[in-house]
Short mmCIF file of C-alpha atoms in Angstrom, two decimals:
data_model
loop_
_atom_site.label_atom_id
_atom_site.label_comp_id
_atom_site.label_asym_id
_atom_site.label_seq_id
_atom_site.Cartn_x
_atom_site.Cartn_y
_atom_site.Cartn_z
CA MET A 1 10.57 -6.21 -10.08
CA SER A 2 13.33 -4.48 -7.87
CA PHE A 3 11.75 -2.44 -4.27
CA ASP A 4 13.01 0.98 -3.96
CA ILE A 5 11.69 0.73 0.33
CA ALA A 6 12.73 4.63 0.32
CA LYS A 7 9.99 5.27 -1.43
CA TYR A 8 7.64 3.80 0.75
CA PRO A 9 8.46 4.15 4.61
CA THR A 10 5.34 3.82 6.00
CA LEU A 11 4.81 0.16 3.68
CA ALA A 12 8.14 -0.88 4.89
CA LEU A 13 6.73 -1.22 8.79
CA ALA A 14 3.71 -3.15 7.61
CA ASN A 15 5.29 -6.10 6.47
CA THR A 16 2.89 -8.98 8.27
CA VAL A 17 -0.87 -8.54 8.95
CA GLN A 18 0.61 -8.05 12.63
CA GLU A 19 2.56 -5.43 12.06
CA LEU A 20 -0.28 -4.30 10.28
CA ARG A 21 -2.30 -4.16 13.30
CA ALA A 22 0.45 -2.57 15.51
CA LEU A 23 0.86 0.62 13.43
CA PRO A 24 -1.21 3.43 15.13
CA LYS A 25 -4.34 4.54 13.44
CA GLU A 26 -2.56 8.34 12.19
CA LYS A 27 -0.47 6.65 9.76
CA LEU A 28 -3.30 4.51 8.23
CA PRO A 29 -3.81 7.21 5.56
CA ALA A 30 -0.04 7.30 4.78
CA LEU A 31 0.45 3.37 4.25
CA CYS A 32 -3.08 3.42 2.07
CA ASP A 33 -1.38 6.04 -0.35
CA GLU A 34 2.06 4.29 -0.42
CA LEU A 35 0.29 1.01 -1.52
CA ARG A 36 -1.86 2.68 -4.17
CA GLN A 37 1.34 4.26 -5.22
CA TYR A 38 3.38 1.00 -5.27
CA LEU A 39 0.81 -0.33 -7.01
CA LEU A 40 0.76 2.09 -9.68
CA ASP A 41 4.03 2.06 -9.97
CA SER A 42 4.68 -1.89 -10.35
CA VAL A 43 2.11 -2.15 -12.88
CA SER A 44 3.68 0.74 -14.95
CA ARG A 45 6.86 -1.07 -15.37
CA SER A 46 5.60 -4.62 -15.86
CA SER A 47 2.97 -3.67 -18.67
CA GLY A 48 0.16 -5.12 -16.55
CA HIS A 49 -3.57 -3.32 -16.27
CA PHE A 50 -5.22 -1.64 -13.19
CA CYS A 51 -8.24 -0.52 -12.45
CA VAL A 52 -7.98 3.19 -10.86
CA GLY A 53 -11.82 4.10 -11.15
CA SER A 54 -13.84 1.51 -8.68
CA GLY A 55 -10.53 -0.15 -7.50
CA ARG A 56 -8.57 2.65 -5.80
CA GLY A 57 -11.22 2.56 -2.62
CA ARG A 58 -10.26 -1.10 -2.09
CA THR A 59 -7.04 0.02 -1.56
CA ASP A 60 -8.10 1.63 2.03
CA GLY A 61 -10.80 -1.16 2.42
CA ARG A 62 -8.41 -4.10 2.53
CA ALA A 63 -5.95 -1.84 4.94
CA ALA A 64 -9.49 -1.60 7.45
CA LEU A 65 -10.26 -5.30 6.79
CA CYS A 66 -7.17 -6.66 8.06
CA LEU A 67 -7.61 -3.97 11.45
#
């Protein structure tokens, strides 16, 4: 599956855990929004399943755990 990095500019800044930790805290909401959108876009193209209800907050939680 192709990954259009132009759609996710903040996500492109964090390729490793170290780069994620180096991001300013002000960028974290945008990062979580882009990660959530990327997951939804990916699953919609691959005919997969993604639980949006309770799983939606997990994107933010996983980003927080890396910090």
